[in-house]
N, CA and C of each residue as an Amber inpcrd file, in Angstrom:
protein
   564
 -26.4120000  11.5830000 -15.1590000 -25.8840000  12.6730000 -14.3800000
 -24.4670000  12.3090000 -13.9380000 -23.4800000  13.1140000 -14.2900000
 -22.0860000  12.8610000 -13.9150000 -21.8480000  13.2770000 -12.4720000
 -20.9390000  12.5600000 -11.8340000 -20.6480000  12.8040000 -10.4190000
 -19.1330000  12.8450000 -10.2100000 -18.7030000  13.7430000  -9.3460000
 -17.3110000  13.8040000  -8.9140000 -17.2730000  13.5750000  -7.4200000
 -16.5090000  12.5870000  -6.9990000 -16.2670000  12.3280000  -5.5770000
 -14.8000000  12.6070000  -5.2980000 -14.5490000  13.4800000  -4.3560000
 -13.1870000  13.7510000  -3.9220000 -13.0130000  13.2170000  -2.5130000
 -12.0360000  12.3530000  -2.3420000 -11.6620000  11.8420000  -1.0310000
 -10.4530000  12.6630000  -0.5890000 -10.6570000  13.5420000   0.3770000
  -9.5820000  14.3940000   0.8870000  -9.0350000  13.7810000   2.1700000
  -7.7330000  13.5680000   2.2010000  -7.0870000  12.9220000   3.3360000
  -5.9770000  13.8210000   3.8480000  -5.9890000  14.0650000   5.1370000
  -4.8480000  14.7540000   5.7340000  -3.7230000  13.7310000   5.8890000
  -2.5200000  14.1480000   5.6470000  -1.3480000  13.2850000   5.7900000
  -1.3050000  12.6490000   7.1800000  -0.5190000  11.5780000   7.3090000
  -0.3180000  10.9430000   8.6050000   0.4810000  11.8350000   9.5410000
   0.5350000  11.4220000  10.7940000   1.2460000  12.2010000  11.8070000
   2.7150000  12.4120000  11.4090000   3.1400000  13.6520000  11.5070000
   4.5230000  13.9920000  11.1820000   5.4290000  13.6230000  12.3560000
   6.6330000  13.1840000  12.0460000   7.6280000  12.8650000  13.0670000
   7.9990000  14.1620000  13.7920000   7.7210000  14.2500000  15.1030000
   8.0010000  15.5070000  15.8120000   9.4970000  15.8180000  15.8970000
  10.3510000  14.8260000  15.7220000  11.7980000  15.0510000  15.7830000
  12.3730000  15.4710000  14.4260000  11.5610000  15.4070000  13.3920000
  12.0300000  15.7160000  12.0370000  12.0190000  17.2220000  11.8100000
  12.7810000  17.6900000  10.8070000  12.7120000  19.1200000  10.4610000
  11.3070000  19.5000000   9.9810000  11.1220000  20.7860000   9.7140000
   9.7780000  21.2980000   9.3800000   9.0770000  20.5190000   8.2780000
   9.7510000  20.1810000   7.2060000   9.1480000  19.3810000   6.1440000
   9.5180000  17.9140000   6.3360000   9.4530000  17.4820000   7.5680000
   9.8430000  16.1150000   7.8850000   8.8120000  15.1020000   7.4440000
   9.2200000  13.8780000   7.5070000   8.3500000  12.7830000   7.1090000
   7.4690000  12.3190000   8.2470000   6.9250000  11.1310000   8.0630000
   5.9700000  10.5750000   9.0090000   6.6430000   9.9630000  10.2330000
   5.9320000   9.9780000  11.3180000   6.3310000   9.2470000  12.5160000
   5.9340000   7.7900000  12.3210000   6.3820000   6.8800000  13.1850000
   5.8980000   5.4920000  13.0950000   4.3700000   5.4110000  13.1650000
   3.7600000   6.2250000  14.0260000   2.2940000   6.2410000  14.0940000
   1.7060000   6.7450000  12.7840000   2.3440000   7.7340000  12.1560000
   1.8620000   8.2470000  10.8740000   1.8390000   7.1750000   9.8040000
   2.8780000   6.3280000   9.7700000   2.8970000   5.2070000   8.8190000
   1.7540000   4.2370000   9.1080000   1.5190000   3.9660000  10.3880000
   0.4300000   3.0520000  10.7570000  -0.9220000   3.6370000  10.3770000
  -1.1230000   4.9360000  10.6190000  -2.3780000   5.5880000  10.2450000
  -2.6130000   5.4660000   8.7350000  -1.5790000   5.7230000   7.9560000
  -1.7020000   5.6540000   6.4990000  -1.9870000   4.2230000   6.0450000
  -1.3490000   3.2440000   6.6750000  -1.5880000   1.8530000   6.3090000
  -3.0330000   1.4470000   6.5920000  -3.5440000   1.8260000   7.7360000
  -4.9470000   1.5000000   8.0630000  -5.9110000   2.1650000   7.0790000
  -5.6360000   3.4180000   6.7420000  -6.4830000   4.1040000   5.7650000
  -6.3650000   3.4270000   4.4030000  -5.1630000   3.0410000   4.0170000
  -4.9660000   2.3570000   2.7430000  -5.7660000   1.0710000   2.6600000
  -5.7790000   0.2930000   3.7430000  -6.5890000  -0.9380000   3.7540000
  -8.0690000  -0.6050000   3.5980000  -8.5010000   0.4720000   4.2200000
  -9.9040000   0.8770000   4.1080000 -10.2690000   1.3000000   2.6930000
  -9.3620000   1.9940000   2.0140000  -9.6500000   2.5360000   0.6860000
  -9.3310000   1.5740000  -0.4530000  -8.7940000   0.4000000  -0.1390000
  -8.3200000  -0.5300000  -1.1730000  -9.3920000  -0.8860000  -2.2050000
 -10.6470000  -0.8870000  -1.8530000 -11.7020000  -1.2590000  -2.7880000
 -12.2890000  -0.1020000  -3.5800000 -11.8130000   1.1140000  -3.3360000
 -12.3630000   2.2830000  -4.0200000 -11.7020000   2.4140000  -5.3960000
 -12.5060000   2.6860000  -6.3970000 -12.0140000   2.7780000  -7.7750000
 -11.5830000   4.2190000  -8.0850000 -10.4090000   4.6080000  -7.5840000
  -9.8860000   5.9470000  -7.8230000  -9.2940000   6.0420000  -9.2240000
  -9.4590000   7.1980000  -9.8420000  -8.8160000   7.4200000 -11.1380000
  -7.4100000   7.9790000 -10.9630000  -7.1830000   8.7410000  -9.8850000
  -5.8710000   9.3350000  -9.6420000  -5.6920000   9.6220000  -8.1600000
  -4.4170000   9.6960000  -7.7750000  -4.0460000  10.1890000  -6.4500000
  -3.2240000  11.4470000  -6.6680000  -3.6680000  12.5420000  -6.0830000
  -2.9480000  13.8110000  -6.1250000  -2.4160000  14.0440000  -4.7150000
  -1.1270000  14.3280000  -4.5820000  -0.6060000  14.5690000  -3.2380000
   0.2290000  15.8310000  -3.1920000   0.2180000  16.4470000  -2.0350000
   1.0630000  17.6120000  -1.7870000   2.5200000  17.2180000  -1.9660000
   3.3580000  18.1560000  -2.3720000   4.7730000  17.8370000  -2.5360000
   5.5590000  17.7410000  -1.2250000   4.9590000  18.0720000  -0.0860000
   5.6780000  17.9870000   1.1850000   5.8820000  16.5290000   1.6000000
   6.9990000  16.2750000   2.2760000   7.4230000  14.9050000   2.6020000
   6.3420000  14.1110000   3.3160000   5.6530000  14.7090000   4.2700000
   4.6490000  13.9510000   5.0330000   3.4940000  13.4950000   4.1440000
   3.1370000  14.2960000   3.1400000   2.0780000  13.8980000   2.2160000
   2.5880000  12.8850000   1.1990000   3.8230000  13.0580000   0.7450000
   4.4230000  12.0950000  -0.1920000   4.5040000  10.7200000   0.4720000
   4.9810000  10.6700000   1.7030000   5.1140000   9.3910000   2.3930000
   3.7550000   8.7700000   2.6850000   2.7680000   9.5790000   3.0150000
   1.4070000   9.0450000   3.1950000   0.9250000   8.4380000   1.8880000
   1.1460000   9.1410000   0.7880000   0.7650000   8.6320000  -0.5270000
   1.5090000   7.3400000  -0.8670000   2.7920000   7.2610000  -0.5050000
   3.5690000   6.0280000  -0.7300000   2.8830000   4.8400000  -0.0690000
   2.4650000   5.0180000   1.1720000   1.8200000   3.9270000   1.9080000
   0.4670000   3.5950000   1.2850000  -0.3240000   4.6030000   0.9640000
  -1.6390000   4.3620000   0.3620000  -1.5100000   3.6300000  -0.9670000
  -0.4750000   3.9570000  -1.7350000  -0.2800000   3.3450000  -3.0470000
  -0.0170000   1.8390000  -2.9430000   0.5340000   1.3920000  -1.8470000
   0.7110000  -0.0640000  -1.6570000  -0.6330000  -0.7910000  -1.6920000
  -1.6790000  -0.1090000  -1.2570000  -3.0230000  -0.6950000  -1.2510000
  -3.8020000  -0.3560000  -2.5200000  -3.2830000   0.5760000  -3.2970000
  -3.9360000   1.0380000  -4.5290000  -2.9090000   1.0460000  -5.6660000
  -2.2750000  -0.1020000  -5.9370000  -1.1420000  -0.1070000  -6.8820000
  -1.5180000   0.2570000  -8.3130000  -2.7590000   0.1140000  -8.6900000
  -3.1770000   0.3960000 -10.0590000  -3.4900000   1.8720000 -10.2930000
  -3.4950000   2.6740000  -9.2230000  -3.9200000   4.0640000  -9.3420000
  -2.6940000   4.9570000  -9.5630000  -2.6670000   5.7140000 -10.6670000
  -1.5480000   6.6360000 -10.8820000  -1.5740000   7.7640000  -9.8560000
  -0.3900000   8.2290000  -9.5000000  -0.3010000   9.3260000  -8.5310000
   0.7520000  10.3170000  -8.9790000   0.6250000  11.5300000  -8.4640000
   1.5820000  12.5700000  -8.8080000   1.5350000  13.6920000  -7.7830000
   2.6630000  14.4110000  -7.6230000   2.6340000  15.6030000  -6.7760000
   1.7700000  16.6700000  -7.4450000   1.0510000  17.4120000  -6.6380000
   0.0790000  18.3660000  -7.1800000   0.0940000  19.6460000  -6.3540000
   0.4470000  20.7350000  -6.9930000   0.5130000  22.0140000  -6.2860000
  -0.8660000  22.4860000  -5.8120000  -1.9300000  22.0400000  -6.4550000
  -3.2730000  22.4430000  -6.0160000  -3.5400000  22.0420000  -4.5690000
  -2.9150000  20.9650000  -4.0910000  -3.1820000  20.4790000  -2.7330000
  -1.9970000  20.7300000  -1.7910000  -1.0980000  21.6460000  -2.1720000
   0.0270000  22.0150000  -1.3130000  -0.4840000  22.7030000  -0.0480000
   0.3610000  22.6960000   0.9770000   0.0010000  23.2950000   2.2650000
  -0.1080000  24.8060000   2.1330000  -1.2610000  25.3400000   2.4990000
  -1.5160000  26.7770000   2.4040000  -2.3570000  27.2240000   3.5930000
  -2.2040000  28.5000000   3.9250000  -3.0530000  29.1200000   4.9430000
  -3.7290000  30.3260000   4.3060000  -5.0530000  30.2970000   4.1570000
  -5.7410000  31.4660000   3.6070000  -5.6240000  32.6480000   4.5760000
  -5.1980000  33.7670000   4.0690000  -5.1050000  34.9850000   4.8750000
  -5.7950000  36.1140000   4.1210000  -6.4440000  37.0080000   4.8390000
  -7.1200000  38.1080000   4.1340000  -6.1370000  39.1850000   3.6980000
  -6.4080000  39.7680000   2.5450000  -5.6680000  40.9520000   2.1150000
  -6.1210000  42.1210000   2.9980000  -5.4040000  43.2350000   2.8860000
  -5.7740000  44.4130000   3.6750000  -7.2270000  44.8120000   3.4130000
  -7.6680000  44.6680000   2.1710000  -9.0310000  45.0630000   1.8100000
 -10.0900000  44.0890000   2.3260000  -9.6820000  42.8680000   2.7220000
 -10.6600000  41.8450000   3.1300000 -10.5840000  41.4930000   4.6150000
  -9.8300000  42.2450000   5.3940000  -9.6760000  41.9230000   6.8170000
 -11.0070000  41.9240000   7.5650000 -11.9530000  42.7360000   7.1300000
 -13.2570000  42.7860000   7.7950000 -14.0640000  41.5040000   7.5870000
 -13.6530000  40.6460000   6.6600000 -14.3380000  39.3680000   6.4320000
 -14.0340000  38.3560000   7.5340000 -13.0260000  38.6420000   8.3530000
 -12.5830000  37.7270000   9.4170000 -12.8790000  38.3330000  10.7810000
 -13.2450000  37.5180000  11.7560000 -13.4140000  38.0420000  13.1210000
 -12.0800000  38.5910000  13.6440000 -12.1520000  39.6610000  14.4010000
 -10.9480000  40.2990000  14.9400000 -10.0780000  39.3230000  15.7240000
 -10.6860000  38.3720000  16.4050000  -9.9130000  37.4630000  17.2680000
  -8.9080000  36.6240000  16.4870000  -9.0700000  36.4760000  15.1530000
  -8.1690000  35.6520000  14.3480000  -7.0920000  36.4620000  13.6330000
  -7.2200000  37.7660000  13.5900000  -6.3360000  38.5690000  12.7470000
  -4.8770000  38.5240000  13.1800000  -4.5980000  38.5740000  14.4670000
  -3.1860000  38.5470000  14.8890000  -2.5570000  37.1950000  14.5550000
  -3.3040000  36.1260000  14.6940000  -2.7900000  34.7980000  14.3410000
  -2.5240000  34.7290000  12.8330000  -3.4420000  35.2180000  12.0300000
  -3.2670000  35.2140000  10.5750000  -2.1060000  36.1080000  10.1470000
  -1.9160000  37.2280000  10.8320000  -0.7930000  38.1110000  10.5140000
   0.5540000  37.4240000  10.7320000   0.5990000  36.4420000  11.6140000
   1.8530000  35.7580000  11.9410000   2.1620000  34.5740000  11.0170000
   1.2700000  34.2560000  10.0810000   1.5130000  33.1400000   9.1570000
   2.7500000  33.4630000   8.3140000   3.7250000  32.5370000   8.2490000
   4.9320000  32.7950000   7.4530000   4.5940000  33.0410000   5.9800000
   5.4260000  33.8540000   5.3540000   5.1930000  34.2680000   3.9690000
   5.0220000  33.1180000   2.9960000   5.8120000  32.0530000   3.1370000
   5.7470000  30.9340000   2.1860000   4.4610000  30.1250000   2.3170000
   3.7300000  30.2860000   3.4140000   2.4690000  29.5520000   3.6110000
   1.2390000  30.3970000   3.2880000   1.4190000  31.6790000   3.1260000
   0.2950000  32.6010000   2.9680000  -0.3720000  32.4380000   1.6040000
  -1.6860000  32.3730000   1.6230000  -2.4860000  32.3290000   0.3970000
  -3.4810000  33.4840000   0.4950000  -3.0540000  34.6450000  -0.0010000
  -3.8530000  35.8510000   0.1720000  -5.2180000  35.7100000  -0.4950000
  -6.2450000  35.9830000   0.2930000  -7.6450000  35.8730000  -0.1230000
  -7.9610000  34.4900000  -0.6970000  -7.1680000  33.4960000  -0.2770000
  -7.3670000  32.0980000  -0.6930000  -7.3890000  31.9380000  -2.2050000
  -6.6150000  32.7290000  -2.8980000  -6.6080000  32.6770000  -4.3700000
  -6.2110000  31.2940000  -4.8750000  -5.1580000  30.7030000  -4.3110000
  -4.7250000  29.3770000  -4.7580000  -5.7370000  28.3040000  -4.3690000
  -6.3130000  28.4220000  -3.1950000  -7.3060000  27.4280000  -2.7770000
  -8.5870000  27.5410000  -3.6080000  -8.9540000  28.7310000  -3.9900000
 -10.1160000  28.8820000  -4.8720000  -9.8490000  28.2360000  -6.2290000
  -8.6140000  28.3680000  -6.7340000  -8.2650000  27.6930000  -7.9880000
  -8.3180000  26.1730000  -7.8200000  -7.9090000  25.6820000  -6.6640000
  -7.9620000  24.2380000  -6.4130000  -9.4070000  23.7360000  -6.4470000
 -10.3080000  24.4640000  -5.8110000 -11.7240000  24.0710000  -5.8290000
 -12.2690000  24.1320000  -7.2520000 -11.9240000  25.1640000  -8.0040000
 -12.3860000  25.2680000  -9.3910000 -11.8380000  24.1300000 -10.2480000
 -10.6150000  23.7050000  -9.9550000  -9.9950000  22.6240000 -10.7210000
 -10.6330000  21.2740000 -10.4120000 -10.7700000  20.9500000  -9.1470000
 -11.2650000  19.6280000  -8.7540000 -12.7870000  19.5490000  -8.6270000
 -13.4210000  20.6490000  -8.2440000 -14.8460000  20.6280000  -7.9340000
 -15.7310000  20.8390000  -9.1390000 -15.5540000  20.0190000 -10.1400000
 -16.3500000  20.1020000 -11.3660000 -16.7860000  18.7030000 -11.7680000
 -17.8260000  18.6550000 -12.5640000 -18.2450000  17.3840000 -13.1460000
 -17.9360000  17.4140000 -14.6340000 -17.7760000  16.2560000 -15.1990000
 -17.5270000  16.1430000 -16.6220000 -18.5700000  15.2490000 -17.2560000
 -18.1810000  14.5780000 -18.3010000 -19.0920000  13.6720000 -19.0060000
 -19.2450000  12.3300000 -18.2980000 -18.2480000  11.9550000 -17.5130000
 -18.2700000  10.6570000 -16.8200000 -18.0140000  10.8740000 -15.3330000
 -18.3910000   9.8850000 -14.5350000 -18.1240000   9.9440000 -13.1040000
 -16.6220000   9.9290000 -12.8540000 -16.2260000  10.5980000 -11.7790000
 -14.8160000  10.6940000 -11.4250000 -14.6740000  10.5400000  -9.9140000
 -13.6820000   9.7740000  -9.4970000 -13.3970000   9.5760000  -8.0810000
 -11.8900000   9.7340000  -7.8940000 -11.4860000  10.7330000  -7.1130000
 -10.0760000  11.0260000  -6.9570000  -9.7150000  11.1520000  -5.4840000
  -8.4590000  10.8290000  -5.1860000  -7.9250000  10.8910000  -3.8290000
  -6.9310000  12.0390000  -3.7550000  -7.1230000  12.9310000  -2.7890000
  -6.2400000  14.0710000  -2.5850000  -5.5950000  13.9370000  -1.2090000
  -4.2780000  13.7620000  -1.1730000  -3.5420000  13.6650000   0.0880000
  -2.9630000  15.0480000   0.3410000  -3.4520000  15.6920000   1.3900000
  -3.1970000  17.1220000   1.5400000  -3.0340000  17.4980000   3.0040000
  -3.4710000  18.6990000   3.3470000  -3.2300000  19.2840000   4.6650000
  -4.5250000  19.8320000   5.2520000  -4.4890000  20.0820000   6.5460000
  -5.6670000  20.4650000   7.3080000  -6.4070000  21.6620000   6.7200000
  -5.6930000  22.7620000   6.4440000  -6.3750000  23.9740000   5.9980000
  -6.9440000  23.8280000   4.5930000  -6.3120000  23.0170000   3.7580000
  -6.8410000  22.7640000   2.4140000  -8.1850000  22.0510000   2.5340000
  -8.2410000  21.0290000   3.3700000  -9.4950000  20.3010000   3.5820000
 -10.5470000  21.2410000   4.1570000 -10.1630000  22.0350000   5.1440000
 -11.0990000  22.9990000   5.7300000 -11.6530000  23.9560000   4.6950000
 -10.8040000  24.3850000   3.7520000 -11.2730000  25.3020000   2.7130000
 -12.2880000  24.6270000   1.7960000 -12.0140000  23.3870000   1.3800000
 -12.9690000  22.6630000   0.5220000 -14.3170000  22.5100000   1.2330000
 -14.2880000  22.1140000   2.4870000 -15.5430000  21.9320000   3.2400000
 -16.2710000  23.2630000   3.3810000 -15.5470000  24.3240000   3.7320000
 -16.1590000  25.6470000   3.8490000 -16.8230000  26.0550000   2.5420000
 -16.1410000  25.7870000   1.4320000 -16.6900000  26.1330000   0.1210000
 -17.9810000  25.3610000  -0.1580000 -17.9250000  24.0560000   0.0430000
 -19.0960000  23.2190000  -0.2520000 -20.2900000  23.6360000   0.6010000
 -20.0440000  23.9850000   1.8560000 -21.1230000  24.3940000   2.7630000
 -21.5450000  25.8510000   2.5560000 -20.8530000  26.5600000   1.6790000
 -21.1180000  27.9800000   1.4150000 -21.0790000  28.8000000   2.7090000
 -20.1230000  28.4570000   3.5510000 -19.9510000  29.1380000   4.8240000
 -19.1440000  30.4260000   4.6130000 -19.1830000  31.3240000   5.5930000
 -18.3720000  32.5440000   5.4740000 -16.9020000  32.2040000   5.2290000
 -16.2000000  33.1300000   4.6000000 -14.8460000  32.8930000   4.1240000
 -13.8950000  32.4370000   5.2430000 -14.1080000  32.8550000   6.4570000
 -13.1980000  32.5210000   7.5610000 -13.5140000  31.1860000   8.2310000
 -14.5790000  30.5200000   7.8540000 -15.0230000  29.3260000   8.5950000
 -14.1630000  28.0840000   8.3740000 -13.1460000  28.1550000   7.5180000
 -12.1980000  27.0460000   7.4350000 -11.4430000  26.9010000   8.7500000
 -11.3380000  28.0160000   9.4890000 -10.6570000  27.9760000  10.7820000
 -11.4970000  27.1260000  11.7270000 -10.8910000  26.1830000  12.3550000
 -11.5950000  25.3320000  13.3160000 -12.1590000  24.0680000  12.7130000
 -12.0880000  23.9100000  11.4000000 -12.4930000  22.6540000  10.7750000
 -11.2600000  21.7470000  10.7580000 -10.9870000  21.1610000  11.8950000
  -9.7590000  20.3810000  12.0570000  -9.9460000  18.9400000  11.6270000
  -8.9970000  18.4840000  10.8190000  -8.9800000  17.0920000  10.3730000
  -7.8720000  16.3490000  11.1080000  -8.1840000  15.1640000  11.5680000
  -7.1830000  14.3220000  12.2170000  -6.2060000  13.8040000  11.1720000
  -5.0310000  13.4010000  11.6150000  -4.0880000  12.7750000  10.6990000
  -4.7240000  11.5290000  10.1050000  -4.7110000  11.4520000   8.7840000
  -5.3430000  10.3880000   7.9960000  -6.8530000  10.3370000   8.1860000
  -7.4480000  11.4440000   8.6290000  -8.9020000  11.5640000   8.6360000
  -9.3960000  11.6670000   7.2000000 -10.5480000  11.1010000   6.9340000
 -11.1040000  11.0410000   5.5820000 -12.3070000  11.9650000   5.4650000
 -12.2420000  12.8720000   4.5040000 -13.3540000  13.7700000   4.1860000
 -13.7370000  13.4970000   2.7340000 -15.0320000  13.3790000   2.4750000
 -15.5030000  13.1310000   1.1150000 -16.4730000  14.2430000   0.7380000
 -16.2120000  14.8730000  -0.3980000 -17.1210000  15.8780000  -0.9370000
 -17.5640000  15.4330000  -2.3200000 -18.7830000  15.8250000  -2.6750000
 -19.3820000  15.3350000  -3.9220000 -19.9710000  16.4810000  -4.7200000
 -19.7360000  16.4240000  -6.0290000 -20.3780000  17.3190000  -6.9920000
 -21.1660000  16.4440000  -7.9560000 -22.4030000  16.8250000  -8.2370000
 -23.2160000  16.1550000  -9.2520000 -23.7680000  17.2190000 -10.1880000
 -23.9100000  16.8400000 -11.4470000 -24.4660000  17.7720000 -12.4240000
 -25.8100000  18.2890000 -11.9300000 -26.0160000  19.5850000 -12.0540000
 -27.2980000  20.2280000 -11.7290000 -27.6960000  20.1360000 -10.2630000
 -26.7320000  19.9070000  -9.3710000 -27.0240000  19.8960000  -7.9390000
 -25.9300000  20.6560000  -7.1980000 -26.2760000  21.1430000  -6.0320000
 -25.2720000  21.7970000  -5.2020000 -24.3040000  20.7460000  -4.6740000
 -23.0350000  21.1100000  -4.4830000 -22.0920000  20.1480000  -3.9110000
 -22.4770000  19.8350000  -2.4710000 -21.9830000  18.7010000  -1.9830000
 -22.3000000  18.3300000  -0.6030000 -21.1260000  17.6280000   0.0620000
 -21.1190000  17.7400000   1.3880000 -20.1520000  17.0160000   2.2040000
 -20.7740000  15.6550000   2.5150000 -20.1090000  14.5930000   2.0950000
 -20.5860000  13.2330000   2.3440000 -20.0720000  12.7380000   3.6950000
 -18.8290000  13.0520000   4.0030000 -18.2150000  12.6670000   5.2790000
 -17.1680000  13.7040000   5.6370000 -17.0190000  13.9640000   6.9270000
 -15.9870000  14.8920000   7.3830000 -15.1710000  14.2530000   8.4910000
 -13.8580000  14.1820000   8.2860000 -12.9160000  13.7410000   9.3000000
 -13.2700000  12.3560000   9.8460000 -13.6250000  11.4590000   8.9830000
 -13.9590000  10.0900000   9.3680000 -12.6690000   9.3620000   9.7270000
 -12.5910000   8.8760000  10.9460000 -11.4060000   8.1550000  11.4110000
 -11.7530000   6.7380000  11.8510000 -12.8090000   6.1760000  11.3030000
 -13.2390000   4.8220000  11.6800000 -12.2110000   3.7560000  11.4220000
 -11.2440000   4.0050000  10.5520000 -10.2010000   3.0290000  10.2330000
  -9.0790000   3.0410000  11.2490000  -9.0460000   4.0260000  12.1230000
  -7.9280000   4.1610000  13.0580000  -8.1400000   3.2970000  14.2560000
């Protein structure tokens, strides 16, 4: 039975003095280093990271502990906010609609189309076991967890991941996917 393990990591703390796509704060570097030491023994096949600076820098630090693992920027794990289309607004509680309406255009992922493609891309099994590391953002992780739990479409809201929190989801042939760990910060 083939198995896919995805280790989803939120980037380290962003430098609050940096511009919007700023890099890590000193604490963010420390968080990433501690996580890297924790993950050093895991046999990852690849590291996929968001193209934003905070995720790239987190990946840089993790790679020091995982030098044999190839890595690359990956649009599937870019920062996105799922927002309902006009036809799907009833899928979300009214209390969230004004907040979702205010999401900037460049972050909007209408009806989570891009995030659904990300789950379809990564959440599959093949002929052999696969273990991959995804350095990404809070809402992306929330979407993966919501999907695995088969929760209502809006339940990614409130699934908050700490900076460098570790979430592990698993797919096995002929079984439903499962959440192995959510927002594990034992390395911090």
